[in-house]
Every structure is written in structure tokens, then in C-alpha cells.
Amino acid sequence: MATDDQLTFRNPVTRFPEISPPKQHQSEPGLDAELMPQTDRGEQSYRGTGRLEGRRALITGADSGIGSAVAIAFAREGADIALSYLPTEEEDAQHVNSVIEQSGRKAVLLPGDLAEPDFCRQVVEDAALELGGLDALVNNAGRQIAIEQFEDLSDEQWTHTFEVNIHAIYRISKAALAHLPAGATIVTSSSIQAYEPSPTLVDYASTKSAINNFTKGLAQQLAPRGIRVNAVAPGPIWTPLQVSDGQPKGALPEFGKSTPLGRAGQPTELAPAYVFLTSTESSYVIGETLNVNGGTPTP
Ligand code: NAD
Ligand code: MG
């Protein structure tokens, strides 16, 4: 007989508490260390079963939020990890670094700005050098700045969002191809915004649509070489992105409540999707967008 606690944990409605985050602000990029309430990135809960044994993964935006949960899960599944993040996120990156090392795997810290084309290429070379090769790439870094009025969306913001969210994916994936052997994988972080753009996220949502399309096109080209490309499209997940102008402030207390499940997702709930698409179990899954969004219908 299952205990009450086990039943609560199994039920997706009650597995994690429904949160009503207080209005708060951090400058971009936010820190998990300062987020209220804190998130679950799987430190205590994610248990691996050797599904990524010996893999060598570069994960961008691996310091916090979804990327940090993916990094922790990959390490628990047996992979060594290169973590890409912005220099101001050192505190969060050190936390993930220590969790990976406690899990018995190697972590390589590679701070730098992915809006710079040269750094996109450098981070791949450094990851491959320090990990002794590269056979998994997770293009997860992204920026999201809500703008209420279209007239206030500046050229600078439009360009910056495209640089980080999609141009960097193109540059990193291209540089990684020099290292990725048959059997390697690329997973990109898309979004529900690719299909259901919020009125305040015109630039961001456009990049996410581009990521879905990029993923499906590149997947077909690389499949004959034995390299699989897929995407994960998260719904509303509680991460520092949301409090560093990712949402209008007034929207924070209601964040995620309009999903069929009725609550925001936790970063650790995304990790199994990335593990699945990176592991050999998904060998016949190519060019797919795996939606992890609390039940919102997608095309
Ligand atoms: P997050 O803030 O924890 O992660 C985003 C990361 O992107 C940052 O930690 C940072 O390291 C990285 N980044 C941003 N600008 C960068 C730059 N110029 N150079 C290098 N790195 C940079 O937030 P998250 O929500 O975990 O976001 C991860 C991904 O998930 C993003 O692509 C985001 O668009 C996507 N996503 C998030 C949600 C959500 O609700 N949180 C929903 C759908 C998609
Ligand atoms: Mg971060």
C-alpha cells in the first residue's frame, strides 16, 4: 500500500506546491541564489540509472533554472559536464559545480558571453579540450525581457535577443560538429512561446519559433551522420529568468496557474526530457519537439 506521502508525490498536481511568487526584481541575468521561493533543481531527488555513462556534454545556461537541473541530471546519469554561463552568475555556477562533483563526475566551468560570436566557438573548443571530446550538446541559454509596448522594443533588444537565443545556437552547433561523433546528440531549449506568443514577448517568442524550425531542419541533415537533434519546449517554469524582466512584475503571483495542471513547473521536472533525448533510448526520435508544459495543447 502506498503511503499518503507517496500518493501526493505521484500526483502531478500535488508533486510540487502551487507557488505564488512575491513581486521581486533582479537585474539580468537573475540568480537562483536570490530567487523567492527557491526552486527544485533535483539536488536531493534526481536519481540516475547510468543512461549517460561516459558521455561528455556541453550545456549552455547550466548555472541556473532548467540548465542547472539538466546538468545535475546528466551528471547523475554518468556524464561529465562543461557549464556555460555569464560571468556574473559565478555563485550559481559554483553551486552546480559542487553538486556535479559530489555526484562523482567532472565539471568544467566556462563563463563568457554567448552574444559574442568568437566566444560561441571558443566555448565549444574549451569544452571538447577539457572533457577529452564532446558527444552531447544542450543549447539552453536564453534571455527573455518583457516589453509592454511594441514601440518600446528597441533595435538593441531585438538584436541582443536574437544573438543569444538563436544566433548562438547556430554558431555553437556548427562549431560542435567538428567534434560530435556518430551517436552524439543536440538538444535545444524552445518554448510554449513558439506556438502561443505572449503579447509582451514578441522578440523572444520569435526566436523560440525559429529554434523549433532550426531543430527540425538540422535534424534531417544530421540524421544520416548518426547525430540526433531534438528540442524541448517548456511551459511556465519557475526560474530566475522570470524575475529579471522575463514577466511584467504584476504577473509573478499568478505565474503558471493558467496551465491545465494549475501550477508552475519546477526545473527538475524538465530534466528527464533532456536525458531521454540525449540517451540512446531515443535513437529513433529525431527532429521532435518534446513539450513539457503542464498540459497546454500544442500543434
Ligand atoms: P535561467 O535564467 O535560469 O537560464 C537562462 C540562462 O541563459 C542563464 O542562466 C544564463 O547563463 C544564460 N544566458 C543568458 N544570456 C546569456 C549570454 N549572453 N551569454 C551566455 N549565457 C547567457 O532561466 P531558464 O528559465 O532556466 O531558461 C533556460 C532556457 O529555457 C531558456 O532558453 C529559456 O528561454 C527556456 N524556457 C524557459 C521557460 C520558463 O518558463 N522558465 C519556458 C520556456 C523556455
Ligand atoms: Mg543563470
Coordinates of N, CA and C in Angstrom, one line a residue, residues 98-241:
S98 N 29.6 22.1 -7.5 CA 29.8 21.2 -6.3 C 28.8 20.0 -6.3
V99 N 27.6 20.2 -6.8 CA 26.6 19.1 -6.9 C 27.1 18.0 -7.9
I100 N 27.7 18.5 -9.0 CA 28.2 17.5 -10.0 C 29.4 16.8 -9.4
E101 N 30.3 17.5 -8.7 CA 31.5 16.8 -8.2 C 31.0 15.8 -7.1
Q102 N 30.0 16.2 -6.3 CA 29.5 15.3 -5.2 C 28.9 14.1 -5.9
S103 N 28.4 14.2 -7.1 CA 27.8 13.1 -7.8 C 28.9 12.2 -8.5
G104 N 30.2 12.6 -8.3 CA 31.3 11.8 -8.8 C 31.7 12.0 -10.2
R105 N 31.2 13.2 -10.8 CA 31.5 13.5 -12.2 C 32.4 14.7 -12.2
K106 N 32.9 15.0 -13.4 CA 33.7 16.1 -13.7 C 32.9 17.3 -14.1
A107 N 33.2 18.5 -13.6 CA 32.5 19.7 -14.1 C 33.6 20.7 -14.6
V108 N 33.4 21.3 -15.7 CA 34.3 22.3 -16.3 C 33.5 23.6 -16.4
L109 N 34.1 24.7 -15.8 CA 33.3 26.0 -15.8 C 33.8 26.9 -16.9
L110 N 32.9 27.3 -17.7 CA 33.3 28.2 -18.9 C 32.5 29.4 -19.0
P111 N 32.8 30.4 -18.1 CA 32.0 31.7 -18.1 C 32.3 32.5 -19.4
G112 N 31.3 33.2 -19.9 CA 31.5 34.1 -21.1 C 30.2 34.4 -21.7
D113 N 30.2 35.4 -22.6 CA 29.0 36.0 -23.2 C 28.7 35.4 -24.6
L114 N 27.6 34.6 -24.7 CA 27.3 34.0 -26.0 C 26.7 34.9 -27.0
A115 N 26.6 36.2 -26.6 CA 26.2 37.2 -27.7 C 27.5 37.5 -28.5
E116 N 28.6 37.1 -28.1 CA 29.9 37.3 -28.9 C 30.2 36.1 -29.7
P117 N 30.2 36.2 -31.0 CA 30.4 35.1 -31.9 C 31.7 34.3 -31.6
D118 N 32.8 35.0 -31.3 CA 34.0 34.3 -31.1 C 33.9 33.4 -29.8
F119 N 33.2 33.9 -28.8 CA 33.1 33.1 -27.6 C 32.2 31.9 -27.8
C120 N 31.2 31.9 -28.7 CA 30.4 30.7 -29.0 C 31.4 29.6 -29.5
R121 N 32.3 30.0 -30.4 CA 33.2 29.0 -30.9 C 34.2 28.5 -29.9
Q122 N 34.7 29.5 -29.1 CA 35.7 29.2 -28.1 C 35.2 28.3 -27.0
V123 N 33.9 28.5 -26.6 CA 33.4 27.6 -25.5 C 33.3 26.2 -25.9
V124 N 33.0 25.9 -27.2 CA 33.0 24.6 -27.7 C 34.4 24.0 -27.7
E125 N 35.4 24.7 -28.2 CA 36.7 24.2 -28.2 C 37.2 23.9 -26.8
D126 N 36.9 24.8 -25.8 CA 37.4 24.6 -24.5 C 36.7 23.4 -23.8
A127 N 35.4 23.2 -24.1 CA 34.6 22.1 -23.6 C 35.2 20.8 -24.1
A128 N 35.5 20.7 -25.4 CA 36.0 19.5 -26.0 C 37.4 19.2 -25.5
L129 N 38.2 20.2 -25.3 CA 39.6 20.0 -24.8 C 39.5 19.5 -23.4
E130 N 38.7 20.1 -22.5 CA 38.8 19.8 -21.1 C 38.0 18.5 -20.8
L131 N 37.1 18.2 -21.6 CA 36.3 16.9 -21.4 C 36.9 15.7 -22.2
G132 N 37.9 16.0 -23.0 CA 38.5 15.0 -23.8 C 37.6 14.5 -24.9
G133 N 36.8 15.4 -25.4 CA 35.9 15.1 -26.5 C 34.5 15.7 -26.2
L134 N 33.6 15.6 -27.1 CA 32.2 16.1 -26.9 C 31.2 15.3 -27.7
D135 N 30.2 14.8 -27.0 CA 29.2 14.0 -27.7 C 27.8 14.3 -27.3
A136 N 27.6 15.4 -26.5 CA 26.3 15.9 -26.2 C 26.3 17.4 -26.1
L137 N 25.4 18.0 -26.7 CA 25.3 19.5 -26.6 C 23.8 19.8 -26.2
V138 N 23.7 20.7 -25.2 CA 22.4 21.2 -24.9 C 22.4 22.7 -25.0
N139 N 21.8 23.2 -26.1 CA 21.7 24.7 -26.4 C 20.5 25.2 -25.6
N140 N 20.8 25.7 -24.4 CA 19.7 26.0 -23.4 C 19.7 27.5 -23.0
A141 N 20.8 28.2 -23.2 CA 20.9 29.6 -22.8 C 19.9 30.4 -23.5
G142 N 19.3 31.4 -22.8 CA 18.3 32.3 -23.5 C 18.0 33.5 -22.6
R143 N 17.6 34.6 -23.2 CA 17.2 35.7 -22.5 C 15.8 36.1 -22.9
Q144 N 15.0 36.6 -21.9 CA 13.6 36.9 -22.1 C 13.3 38.2 -21.3
I145 N 13.1 39.3 -22.1 CA 12.8 40.6 -21.5 C 11.4 41.1 -22.0
A146 N 10.4 41.1 -21.1 CA 9.1 41.5 -21.5 C 9.0 43.0 -21.7
I147 N 8.4 43.4 -22.8 CA 8.2 44.9 -23.2 C 6.7 45.1 -23.4
E148 N 6.1 46.0 -22.7 CA 4.6 46.1 -22.8 C 4.2 46.7 -24.1
Q149 N 4.9 47.7 -24.6 CA 4.5 48.4 -25.8 C 5.5 48.1 -26.9
F150 N 5.0 47.7 -28.1 CA 5.9 47.4 -29.2 C 6.8 48.5 -29.5
E151 N 6.3 49.8 -29.4 CA 7.1 51.0 -29.7 C 8.4 51.0 -28.8
D152 N 8.3 50.4 -27.6 CA 9.4 50.4 -26.7 C 10.4 49.3 -26.9
L153 N 10.1 48.4 -27.9 CA 11.0 47.3 -28.2 C 12.2 47.9 -29.1
S154 N 13.4 48.0 -28.5 CA 14.4 48.7 -29.2 C 15.2 47.8 -30.2
D155 N 15.8 48.4 -31.1 CA 16.7 47.6 -32.0 C 17.7 46.8 -31.2
E156 N 18.2 47.5 -30.2 CA 19.3 46.8 -29.4 C 18.7 45.5 -28.8
Q157 N 17.6 45.6 -28.2 CA 17.0 44.5 -27.5 C 16.6 43.4 -28.6
W158 N 16.0 43.8 -29.7 CA 15.7 42.8 -30.7 C 16.9 42.0 -31.1
T159 N 18.0 42.8 -31.4 CA 19.2 42.1 -31.9 C 19.9 41.3 -30.8
H160 N 19.9 41.8 -29.6 CA 20.5 41.0 -28.5 C 19.8 39.7 -28.2
T161 N 18.5 39.8 -28.2 CA 17.7 38.5 -28.0 C 17.9 37.5 -29.1
F162 N 18.0 38.0 -30.3 CA 18.3 37.0 -31.4 C 19.7 36.5 -31.3
E163 N 20.7 37.4 -31.0 CA 22.1 36.9 -30.8 C 22.2 35.8 -29.8
V164 N 21.6 35.9 -28.6 CA 21.7 35.0 -27.6 C 20.9 33.7 -27.8
N165 N 19.6 33.9 -28.3 CA 18.7 32.8 -28.3 C 18.8 32.0 -29.5
I166 N 19.2 32.5 -30.7 CA 19.2 31.7 -31.9 C 20.5 31.8 -32.7
H167 N 21.1 32.9 -32.8 CA 22.4 33.0 -33.5 C 23.4 32.2 -32.7
A168 N 23.4 32.2 -31.4 CA 24.4 31.5 -30.7 C 24.2 30.0 -30.9
I169 N 23.0 29.5 -31.0 CA 22.7 28.1 -31.2 C 23.3 27.7 -32.6
Y170 N 23.1 28.5 -33.6 CA 23.7 28.2 -34.9 C 25.2 28.1 -34.8
R171 N 25.8 29.1 -34.1 CA 27.3 29.1 -34.0 C 27.9 28.0 -33.2
I172 N 27.2 27.7 -32.1 CA 27.7 26.6 -31.2 C 27.5 25.3 -31.9
S173 N 26.4 25.1 -32.5 CA 26.1 23.8 -33.1 C 27.1 23.5 -34.2
K174 N 27.4 24.6 -35.0 CA 28.3 24.5 -36.1 C 29.7 24.1 -35.6
A175 N 30.2 24.8 -34.6 CA 31.5 24.6 -34.0 C 31.5 23.2 -33.4
A176 N 30.4 22.7 -32.8 CA 30.4 21.4 -32.2 C 30.5 20.3 -33.2
L177 N 30.0 20.5 -34.4 CA 30.0 19.4 -35.4 C 31.4 18.9 -35.7
A178 N 32.4 19.8 -35.5 CA 33.8 19.3 -35.7 C 34.2 18.3 -34.7
H179 N 33.5 18.2 -33.6 CA 33.8 17.2 -32.5 C 32.8 16.1 -32.4
L180 N 31.5 16.3 -32.7 CA 30.5 15.3 -32.4 C 30.6 14.1 -33.3
P181 N 30.8 12.9 -32.7 CA 30.8 11.7 -33.4 C 29.4 11.1 -33.7
A182 N 29.3 10.1 -34.5 CA 28.0 9.4 -34.7 C 27.6 8.9 -33.3
G183 N 26.3 9.1 -33.0 CA 25.8 8.7 -31.7 C 25.7 9.9 -30.8
A184 N 26.2 11.1 -31.2 CA 26.1 12.3 -30.4 C 24.7 12.9 -30.6
T185 N 24.4 13.8 -29.7 CA 23.1 14.5 -29.7 C 23.2 16.0 -29.5
I186 N 22.2 16.7 -30.0 CA 22.0 18.1 -29.7 C 20.6 18.3 -29.3
V187 N 20.4 18.9 -28.1 CA 19.0 19.3 -27.7 C 18.9 20.8 -27.5
T188 N 17.9 21.4 -28.0 CA 17.7 22.8 -27.9 C 16.6 23.1 -26.9
S189 N 16.6 24.3 -26.3 CA 15.5 24.7 -25.4 C 14.6 25.7 -26.2
S190 N 13.5 25.2 -26.6 CA 12.5 26.0 -27.3 C 11.5 26.6 -26.2
S191 N 10.2 26.7 -26.5 CA 9.3 27.2 -25.5 C 7.8 27.1 -26.0
I192 N 6.9 27.0 -25.1 CA 5.5 27.1 -25.5 C 5.2 28.4 -26.3
Q193 N 6.1 29.4 -26.0 CA 6.0 30.7 -26.7 C 6.2 30.6 -28.2
A194 N 6.8 29.5 -28.7 CA 6.9 29.2 -30.1 C 5.5 29.1 -30.8
Y195 N 4.5 28.7 -30.0 CA 3.2 28.5 -30.6 C 2.2 29.5 -30.0
E196 N 2.4 29.9 -28.8 CA 1.4 30.8 -28.1 C 2.2 32.0 -27.6
P197 N 2.6 32.9 -28.5 CA 3.4 34.1 -28.1 C 2.6 35.0 -27.2
S198 N 3.2 35.4 -26.1 CA 2.6 36.4 -25.2 C 2.8 37.8 -25.9
P199 N 1.8 38.7 -25.7 CA 1.9 40.0 -26.4 C 3.1 40.8 -25.9
T200 N 3.7 40.5 -24.8 CA 4.8 41.3 -24.3 C 6.2 40.6 -24.7
L201 N 6.1 39.5 -25.4 CA 7.4 38.8 -25.7 C 7.6 38.6 -27.2
V202 N 7.4 39.6 -28.0 CA 7.4 39.5 -29.5 C 8.8 39.0 -29.9
D203 N 9.9 39.6 -29.4 CA 11.2 39.2 -29.9 C 11.5 37.8 -29.4
Y204 N 11.3 37.6 -28.1 CA 11.7 36.3 -27.5 C 10.9 35.2 -28.2
A205 N 9.6 35.3 -28.3 CA 8.8 34.2 -28.9 C 9.2 34.0 -30.3
S206 N 9.6 35.0 -31.1 CA 10.0 34.8 -32.5 C 11.2 33.9 -32.5
T207 N 12.2 34.1 -31.5 CA 13.4 33.3 -31.5 C 13.0 31.8 -31.2
K208 N 12.0 31.6 -30.4 CA 11.7 30.3 -30.0 C 11.1 29.5 -31.1
S209 N 10.3 30.2 -31.9 CA 9.7 29.6 -33.1 C 10.9 29.2 -34.1
A210 N 11.8 30.1 -34.2 CA 13.0 29.8 -35.0 C 13.8 28.6 -34.5
I211 N 13.8 28.5 -33.2 CA 14.6 27.3 -32.7 C 13.9 26.0 -33.1
N212 N 12.5 26.0 -33.0 CA 11.8 24.8 -33.4 C 12.1 24.4 -34.8
N213 N 12.1 25.4 -35.7 CA 12.3 25.2 -37.1 C 13.7 24.8 -37.4
F214 N 14.7 25.5 -36.8 CA 16.1 25.1 -36.9 C 16.3 23.7 -36.5
T215 N 15.7 23.3 -35.4 CA 15.9 21.9 -34.9 C 15.4 20.9 -35.9
K216 N 14.2 21.1 -36.5 CA 13.7 20.1 -37.4 C 14.5 20.1 -38.7
G217 N 15.0 21.2 -39.2 CA 15.8 21.2 -40.4 C 17.1 20.6 -40.2
L218 N 17.9 21.0 -39.1 CA 19.2 20.4 -38.9 C 19.1 18.9 -38.6
A219 N 18.0 18.5 -37.9 CA 17.9 17.1 -37.5 C 17.9 16.2 -38.8
Q220 N 17.2 16.7 -39.8 CA 17.2 15.9 -41.0 C 18.5 15.8 -41.7
Q221 N 19.3 16.9 -41.6 CA 20.6 16.9 -42.3 C 21.6 16.0 -41.6
L222 N 21.5 16.0 -40.2 CA 22.5 15.3 -39.4 C 22.1 13.8 -39.2
A223 N 20.9 13.5 -39.4 CA 20.4 12.1 -39.1 C 21.3 11.0 -39.8
P224 N 21.6 11.2 -41.1 CA 22.4 10.2 -41.8 C 23.8 10.0 -41.2
R225 N 24.2 11.1 -40.5 CA 25.6 11.0 -39.9 C 25.5 10.4 -38.5
G226 N 24.3 10.1 -38.0 CA 24.2 9.5 -36.7 C 24.1 10.5 -35.6
I227 N 23.9 11.7 -35.9 CA 23.8 12.8 -34.9 C 22.3 13.2 -34.8
R228 N 21.7 13.1 -33.6 CA 20.3 13.4 -33.5 C 20.1 14.8 -32.9
V229 N 19.2 15.5 -33.4 CA 18.9 16.9 -33.0 C 17.4 16.9 -32.6
N230 N 17.1 17.3 -31.4 CA 15.7 17.5 -30.9 C 15.6 18.7 -30.0
A231 N 14.3 19.0 -29.7 CA 14.1 20.2 -28.9 C 13.2 19.8 -27.7
V232 N 13.3 20.6 -26.6 CA 12.3 20.5 -25.5 C 11.7 21.9 -25.4
A233 N 10.4 21.9 -25.3 CA 9.6 23.2 -25.3 C 8.9 23.3 -23.9
P234 N 9.6 24.0 -23.0 CA 9.0 24.1 -21.6 C 7.8 25.1 -21.6
G235 N 6.9 24.8 -20.7 CA 5.8 25.8 -20.4 C 6.4 26.7 -19.3
P236 N 5.5 27.3 -18.4 CA 6.0 28.2 -17.4 C 6.7 27.5 -16.3
I237 N 8.0 27.7 -16.2 CA 8.9 27.1 -15.2 C 9.4 28.2 -14.3
W238 N 9.4 27.9 -13.0 CA 9.9 28.9 -12.1 C 11.4 28.9 -12.1
T239 N 12.0 30.0 -12.6 CA 13.4 30.2 -12.7 C 13.8 31.7 -12.6
P240 N 15.1 32.0 -12.5 CA 15.5 33.4 -12.4 C 15.1 34.3 -13.6
L241 N 15.0 33.6 -14.8 CA 14.6 34.3 -16.0 C 13.3 35.2 -15.8

